[in-house]
PDB file of C-alpha atoms and ligand atoms in Angstrom:
ATOM      1  CA  MET A   1      81.012 -32.750 -38.243  1.00  0.00           C
ATOM      2  CA  SER A   2      78.493 -30.604 -40.054  1.00  0.00           C
ATOM      3  CA  VAL A   3      76.379 -32.021 -42.876  1.00  0.00           C
ATOM      4  CA  ILE A   4      76.192 -30.012 -46.076  1.00  0.00           C
ATOM      5  CA  GLN A   5      72.932 -30.405 -47.914  1.00  0.00           C
ATOM      6  CA  VAL A   6      73.533 -30.149 -51.659  1.00  0.00           C
ATOM      7  CA  GLN A   7      70.620 -28.527 -53.438  1.00  0.00           C
ATOM      8  CA  ARG A   8      69.790 -30.037 -56.798  1.00  0.00           C
ATOM      9  CA  LYS A   9      69.454 -27.638 -59.693  1.00  0.00           C
ATOM     10  CA  PRO A  10      65.822 -27.603 -60.669  1.00  0.00           C
ATOM     11  CA  LEU A  11      65.094 -29.113 -64.136  1.00  0.00           C
ATOM     12  CA  SER A  12      63.952 -26.780 -66.878  1.00  0.00           C
ATOM     13  CA  LEU A  13      60.665 -27.402 -68.683  1.00  0.00           C
ATOM     14  CA  ALA A  14      62.511 -28.919 -71.686  1.00  0.00           C
ATOM     15  CA  GLU A  15      64.567 -31.163 -69.414  1.00  0.00           C
ATOM     16  CA  ARG A  16      61.467 -32.403 -67.707  1.00  0.00           C
ATOM     17  CA  THR A  17      60.077 -33.656 -71.051  1.00  0.00           C
ATOM     18  CA  TYR A  18      63.383 -35.530 -71.805  1.00  0.00           C
ATOM     19  CA  ILE A  19      63.064 -34.344 -75.419  1.00  0.00           C
ATOM     20  CA  PRO A  20      66.623 -32.870 -75.621  1.00  0.00           C
ATOM     21  CA  GLN A  21      68.109 -36.151 -74.272  1.00  0.00           C
ATOM     22  CA  ILE A  22      66.027 -38.270 -76.669  1.00  0.00           C
ATOM     23  CA  LEU A  23      67.106 -36.093 -79.617  1.00  0.00           C
ATOM     24  CA  SER A  24      70.724 -36.284 -78.550  1.00  0.00           C
ATOM     25  CA  GLY A  25      70.475 -40.105 -78.406  1.00  0.00           C
ATOM     26  CA  MET A  26      68.754 -40.207 -81.824  1.00  0.00           C
ATOM     27  CA  LYS A  27      71.511 -38.039 -83.298  1.00  0.00           C
ATOM     28  CA  THR A  28      74.170 -40.452 -82.093  1.00  0.00           C
ATOM     29  CA  THR A  29      72.163 -43.421 -83.451  1.00  0.00           C
ATOM     30  CA  MET A  30      71.715 -41.809 -86.889  1.00  0.00           C
ATOM     31  CA  LYS A  31      75.395 -40.894 -87.061  1.00  0.00           C
ATOM     32  CA  HIS A  32      76.350 -44.579 -86.558  1.00  0.00           C
ATOM     33  CA  ILE A  33      73.696 -45.818 -89.009  1.00  0.00           C
ATOM     34  CA  VAL A  34      75.317 -43.961 -91.919  1.00  0.00           C
ATOM     35  CA  ALA A  35      78.926 -44.435 -90.747  1.00  0.00           C
ATOM     36  CA  LYS A  36      81.134 -47.225 -92.183  1.00  0.00           C
ATOM     37  CA  PRO A  37      80.842 -50.292 -89.877  1.00  0.00           C
ATOM     38  CA  VAL A  38      83.886 -51.060 -87.741  1.00  0.00           C
ATOM     39  CA  THR A  39      82.905 -54.726 -87.258  1.00  0.00           C
ATOM     40  CA  VAL A  40      82.650 -57.650 -89.709  1.00  0.00           C
ATOM     41  CA  ASN A  41      80.291 -60.671 -89.783  1.00  0.00           C
ATOM     42  CA  TYR A  42      82.969 -63.091 -88.582  1.00  0.00           C
ATOM     43  CA  PRO A  43      83.583 -65.923 -89.572  1.00  0.00           C
ATOM     44  CA  GLU A  44      81.757 -65.406 -92.925  1.00  0.00           C
ATOM     45  CA  GLU A  45      83.677 -62.198 -93.426  1.00  0.00           C
ATOM     46  CA  ARG A  46      87.343 -62.048 -92.525  1.00  0.00           C
ATOM     47  CA  PRO A  47      89.113 -58.888 -91.448  1.00  0.00           C
ATOM     48  CA  GLU A  48      91.902 -57.432 -93.544  1.00  0.00           C
ATOM     49  CA  ILE A  49      95.140 -58.112 -91.713  1.00  0.00           C
ATOM     50  CA  PRO A  50      97.585 -55.191 -91.729  1.00  0.00           C
ATOM     51  CA  PRO A  51     101.177 -55.799 -92.722  1.00  0.00           C
ATOM     52  CA  GLY A  52     103.410 -56.521 -89.757  1.00  0.00           C
ATOM     53  CA  TYR A  53     100.561 -58.153 -87.828  1.00  0.00           C
ATOM     54  CA  ARG A  54     101.834 -60.461 -85.070  1.00  0.00           C
ATOM     55  CA  GLY A  55      99.654 -63.589 -85.100  1.00  0.00           C
ATOM     56  CA  VAL A  56     100.438 -67.186 -84.214  1.00  0.00           C
ATOM     57  CA  PRO A  57     104.203 -67.977 -84.219  1.00  0.00           C
ATOM     58  CA  THR A  58     105.159 -70.303 -87.086  1.00  0.00           C
ATOM     59  CA  LEU A  59     108.262 -71.974 -88.500  1.00  0.00           C
ATOM     60  CA  VAL A  60     109.262 -71.172 -92.101  1.00  0.00           C
ATOM     61  CA  ARG A  61     111.256 -72.853 -94.841  1.00  0.00           C
ATOM     62  CA  ASP A  62     113.400 -71.113 -97.394  1.00  0.00           C
ATOM     63  CA  PRO A  63     112.417 -71.107-101.135  1.00  0.00           C
ATOM     64  CA  HIS A  64     114.351 -74.387-101.584  1.00  0.00           C
ATOM     65  CA  GLY A  65     112.200 -76.089 -98.957  1.00  0.00           C
ATOM     66  CA  ARG A  66     115.040 -76.146 -96.402  1.00  0.00           C
ATOM     67  CA  GLU A  67     114.350 -75.775 -92.708  1.00  0.00           C
ATOM     68  CA  LYS A  68     115.723 -72.424 -91.611  1.00  0.00           C
ATOM     69  CA  CYS A  69     115.816 -73.405 -87.916  1.00  0.00           C
ATOM     70  CA  VAL A  70     119.214 -74.622 -86.745  1.00  0.00           C
ATOM     71  CA  SER A  71     117.915 -75.612 -83.305  1.00  0.00           C
ATOM     72  CA  CYS A  72     119.998 -73.056 -81.413  1.00  0.00           C
ATOM     73  CA  GLN A  73     117.248 -72.824 -78.783  1.00  0.00           C
ATOM     74  CA  LEU A  74     117.592 -69.081 -78.310  1.00  0.00           C
ATOM     75  CA  CYS A  75     113.860 -68.637 -78.838  1.00  0.00           C
ATOM     76  CA  GLU A  76     113.129 -71.316 -76.221  1.00  0.00           C
ATOM     77  CA  PHE A  77     115.421 -69.533 -73.780  1.00  0.00           C
ATOM     78  CA  VAL A  78     113.978 -66.035 -74.377  1.00  0.00           C
ATOM     79  CA  CYS A  79     110.254 -66.954 -74.461  1.00  0.00           C
ATOM     80  CA  PRO A  80     108.782 -65.273 -71.331  1.00  0.00           C
ATOM     81  CA  PRO A  81     105.983 -67.800 -70.586  1.00  0.00           C
ATOM     82  CA  LYS A  82     108.170 -70.816 -71.606  1.00  0.00           C
ATOM     83  CA  ALA A  83     105.801 -71.757 -74.418  1.00  0.00           C
ATOM     84  CA  ILE A  84     108.526 -73.238 -76.668  1.00  0.00           C
ATOM     85  CA  ARG A  85     109.975 -76.716 -76.293  1.00  0.00           C
ATOM     86  CA  ILE A  86     112.709 -77.820 -78.727  1.00  0.00           C
ATOM     87  CA  THR A  87     114.423 -81.184 -79.070  1.00  0.00           C
ATOM     88  CA  PRO A  88     117.540 -80.608 -81.176  1.00  0.00           C
ATOM     89  CA  GLY A  89     118.500 -83.212 -83.736  1.00  0.00           C
ATOM     90  CA  GLU A  90     121.675 -83.870 -85.692  1.00  0.00           C
ATOM     91  CA  ILE A  91     121.590 -83.534 -89.456  1.00  0.00           C
ATOM     92  CA  PRO A  92     122.908 -86.785 -91.012  1.00  0.00           C
ATOM     93  CA  ALA A  93     126.386 -86.593 -92.569  1.00  0.00           C
ATOM     94  CA  ASP A  94     125.033 -87.765 -95.950  1.00  0.00           C
ATOM     95  CA  SER A  95     122.464 -84.932 -96.143  1.00  0.00           C
ATOM     96  CA  PRO A  96     123.154 -82.039 -98.546  1.00  0.00           C
ATOM     97  CA  ASN A  97     122.579 -79.790 -95.513  1.00  0.00           C
ATOM     98  CA  ALA A  98     125.073 -81.622 -93.294  1.00  0.00           C
ATOM     99  CA  HIS A  99     127.165 -78.417 -92.925  1.00  0.00           C
ATOM    100  CA  VAL A 100     124.304 -76.910 -90.879  1.00  0.00           C
ATOM    101  CA  GLU A 101     124.879 -79.657 -88.289  1.00  0.00           C
ATOM    102  CA  LYS A 102     121.692 -79.249 -86.303  1.00  0.00           C
ATOM    103  CA  GLY A 103     117.983 -78.973 -86.957  1.00  0.00           C
ATOM    104  CA  PRO A 104     114.928 -79.363 -84.739  1.00  0.00           C
ATOM    105  CA  LYS A 105     113.938 -82.987 -84.144  1.00  0.00           C
ATOM    106  CA  GLU A 106     110.865 -81.751 -82.322  1.00  0.00           C
ATOM    107  CA  PHE A 107     109.566 -78.214 -81.992  1.00  0.00           C
ATOM    108  CA  GLU A 108     106.474 -77.386 -80.012  1.00  0.00           C
ATOM    109  CA  ILE A 109     104.777 -74.092 -79.223  1.00  0.00           C
ATOM    110  CA  ASN A 110     102.072 -74.180 -76.573  1.00  0.00           C
ATOM    111  CA  MET A 111      99.451 -71.666 -77.696  1.00  0.00           C
ATOM    112  CA  LEU A 112      97.819 -71.770 -74.256  1.00  0.00           C
ATOM    113  CA  ARG A 113     100.977 -70.117 -72.935  1.00  0.00           C
ATOM    114  CA  CYS A 114     102.069 -67.941 -75.848  1.00  0.00           C
ATOM    115  CA  ILE A 115     101.468 -64.216 -75.258  1.00  0.00           C
ATOM    116  CA  TYR A 116     102.241 -63.205 -78.891  1.00  0.00           C
ATOM    117  CA  CYS A 117     105.133 -60.998 -77.723  1.00  0.00           C
ATOM    118  CA  GLY A 118     107.275 -61.676 -80.797  1.00  0.00           C
ATOM    119  CA  LEU A 119     110.530 -62.088 -78.829  1.00  0.00           C
ATOM    120  CA  CYS A 120     111.158 -65.476 -80.445  1.00  0.00           C
ATOM    121  CA  GLN A 121     111.079 -63.848 -83.888  1.00  0.00           C
ATOM    122  CA  GLU A 122     113.253 -60.982 -82.731  1.00  0.00           C
ATOM    123  CA  VAL A 123     115.931 -63.205 -81.261  1.00  0.00           C
ATOM    124  CA  CYS A 124     116.114 -65.838 -84.003  1.00  0.00           C
ATOM    125  CA  PRO A 125     119.466 -65.511 -85.853  1.00  0.00           C
ATOM    126  CA  GLU A 126     118.145 -67.524 -88.804  1.00  0.00           C
ATOM    127  CA  GLU A 127     114.811 -65.740 -89.379  1.00  0.00           C
ATOM    128  CA  ALA A 128     113.196 -69.154 -88.973  1.00  0.00           C
ATOM    129  CA  ILE A 129     110.339 -68.291 -86.642  1.00  0.00           C
ATOM    130  CA  TRP A 130     107.751 -65.715 -87.676  1.00  0.00           C
ATOM    131  CA  LEU A 131     104.566 -64.348 -86.213  1.00  0.00           C
ATOM    132  CA  GLN A 132     102.447 -64.090 -89.342  1.00  0.00           C
ATOM    133  CA  ASN A 133      98.822 -63.339 -90.092  1.00  0.00           C
ATOM    134  CA  VAL A 134      97.266 -66.448 -88.516  1.00  0.00           C
ATOM    135  CA  TYR A 135      95.009 -65.095 -85.777  1.00  0.00           C
ATOM    136  CA  SER A 136      92.527 -67.917 -85.261  1.00  0.00           C
ATOM    137  CA  SER A 137      93.816 -70.617 -82.914  1.00  0.00           C
ATOM    138  CA  SER A 138      91.328 -72.952 -81.271  1.00  0.00           C
ATOM    139  CA  GLY A 139      90.882 -76.560 -80.185  1.00  0.00           C
ATOM    140  CA  TYR A 140      88.706 -78.836 -78.065  1.00  0.00           C
ATOM    141  CA  THR A 141      91.545 -80.118 -75.884  1.00  0.00           C
ATOM    142  CA  ARG A 142      94.694 -78.714 -74.322  1.00  0.00           C
ATOM    143  CA  ALA A 143      96.741 -81.087 -76.457  1.00  0.00           C
ATOM    144  CA  GLU A 144      95.262 -79.628 -79.631  1.00  0.00           C
ATOM    145  CA  MET A 145      96.557 -76.206 -78.585  1.00  0.00           C
ATOM    146  CA  VAL A 146     100.170 -77.350 -78.702  1.00  0.00           C
ATOM    147  CA  ASN A 147     101.456 -76.801 -82.240  1.00  0.00           C
ATOM    148  CA  ASN A 148     104.012 -79.439 -83.182  1.00  0.00           C
ATOM    149  CA  LYS A 149     106.755 -79.103 -85.773  1.00  0.00           C
ATOM    150  CA  GLN A 150     104.599 -80.299 -88.658  1.00  0.00           C
ATOM    151  CA  LYS A 151     101.756 -77.884 -87.800  1.00  0.00           C
ATOM    152  CA  LEU A 152     104.250 -75.017 -87.342  1.00  0.00           C
ATOM    153  CA  TYR A 153     105.661 -75.577 -90.844  1.00  0.00           C
ATOM    154  CA  GLU A 154     102.187 -75.889 -92.329  1.00  0.00           C
ATOM    155  CA  LEU A 155     101.210 -72.564 -90.820  1.00  0.00           C
ATOM    156  CA  GLY A 156     104.513 -70.856 -91.665  1.00  0.00           C
ATOM    157  CA  GLY A 157     105.002 -71.948 -95.259  1.00  0.00           C
ATOM    158  CA  THR A 158     107.870 -70.460 -97.223  1.00  0.00           C
ATOM    159  CA  LEU A 159     109.434 -67.043 -96.908  1.00  0.00           C
ATOM    160  CA  PRO A 160     112.090 -65.501 -99.139  1.00  0.00           C
ATOM    161  CA  ASP A 161     115.680 -65.860 -98.025  1.00  0.00           C
ATOM    162  CA  THR A 162     117.516 -62.780 -99.144  1.00  0.00           C
ATOM    163  CA  HIS A 163     120.669 -63.602 -97.186  1.00  0.00           C
ATOM    164  CA  LEU A 164     121.427 -66.850 -99.053  1.00  0.00           C
ATOM    165  CA  LYS A 165     122.981 -67.946 -95.767  1.00  0.00           C
ATOM    166  CA  TRP A 166     122.695 -71.675 -96.517  1.00  0.00           C
ATOM    167  CA  ASP A 167     124.799 -71.336 -99.614  1.00  0.00           C
ATOM    168  CA  LYS A 168     127.279 -69.037 -97.859  1.00  0.00           C
ATOM    169  CA  LYS A 169     127.554 -71.458 -94.948  1.00  0.00           C
ATOM    170  CA  LYS A 170     128.080 -74.327 -97.322  1.00  0.00           C
ATOM    171  CA  ALA A 171     130.805 -72.457 -99.215  1.00  0.00           C
ATOM    172  CA  ALA A 172     132.479 -71.599 -95.911  1.00  0.00           C
ATOM    173  CA  ALA A 173     132.268 -75.207 -94.696  1.00  0.00           C
ATOM    174  CA  GLU A 174     133.734 -76.539 -97.946  1.00  0.00           C
ATOM    175  CA  LYS A 175     136.668 -74.078 -97.724  1.00  0.00           C
ATOM    176  CA  HIS A 176     137.842 -75.605 -94.418  1.00  0.00           C
TER     177      HIS A 176
HETATM  178  S1  SF4 B 201     105.516 -64.938 -79.303  1.00  0.00           S
HETATM  179 FE1  SF4 B 201     106.469 -64.627 -77.246  1.00  0.00          FE
HETATM  180  S2  SF4 B 201     105.297 -65.966 -75.939  1.00  0.00           S
HETATM  181 FE2  SF4 B 201     104.830 -66.652 -78.006  1.00  0.00          FE
HETATM  182  S3  SF4 B 201     106.284 -68.288 -78.409  1.00  0.00           S
HETATM  183 FE3  SF4 B 201     107.233 -66.376 -79.145  1.00  0.00          FE
HETATM  184  S4  SF4 B 201     108.455 -65.640 -77.411  1.00  0.00           S
HETATM  185 FE4  SF4 B 201     107.030 -67.160 -76.627  1.00  0.00          FE
HETATM  186  S1  SF4 B 202     113.636 -70.872 -84.436  1.00  0.00           S
HETATM  187 FE1  SF4 B 202     115.488 -69.571 -84.565  1.00  0.00          FE
HETATM  188  S2  SF4 B 202     115.995 -69.079 -82.434  1.00  0.00           S
HETATM  189 FE2  SF4 B 202     114.569 -70.803 -82.393  1.00  0.00          FE
HETATM  190  S3  SF4 B 202     115.858 -72.626 -82.309  1.00  0.00           S
HETATM  191 FE3  SF4 B 202     115.378 -72.239 -84.497  1.00  0.00          FE
HETATM  192  S4  SF4 B 202     117.096 -70.987 -85.227  1.00  0.00           S
HETATM  193 FE4  SF4 B 202     117.163 -70.878 -82.974  1.00  0.00          FE
END
């Protein structure tokens, strides 16, 4: 096998001084000095979260403070890394929401497993689980990274319910 010797192109006088390369580097530096910064001084400054951002999954209540989740467990079933654990509970017969029958007794989302895919939100028939603008999730222990039902509702808050499904369901239940 023959060896091919590759001859290097000789450097010009300007190239030997490195002045063109230095000037090119300085030009790039100056361009970025005057350009608008793309970073923020986190955590003192917080980034602006665009609408539709998919942060930490949360549970939401309707404007009347009712739990939207009916504990159907579809989200638990669809979650790819099995981050959701639900213990369904029965709604007591004397509750004004008894017609809904079920609600979550326990609801946990393990944020060490969650991959923020949004499938839980997509599959939920009650629009009860939402990935909102919470992006900071940290803890000192593994247990702290499991969001329980109380924490999920604290993070989720209240979202409008345009379907009025609770009232419709109640009216339907009362008809029968
Ligand atoms: S966002 Fe995806 S991974 Fe996270 S809990 Fe929902 S379905 Fe599971
Ligand atoms: S959050 Fe939605 S999908 Fe998950 S159990 Fe509740 S109602 Fe079903």
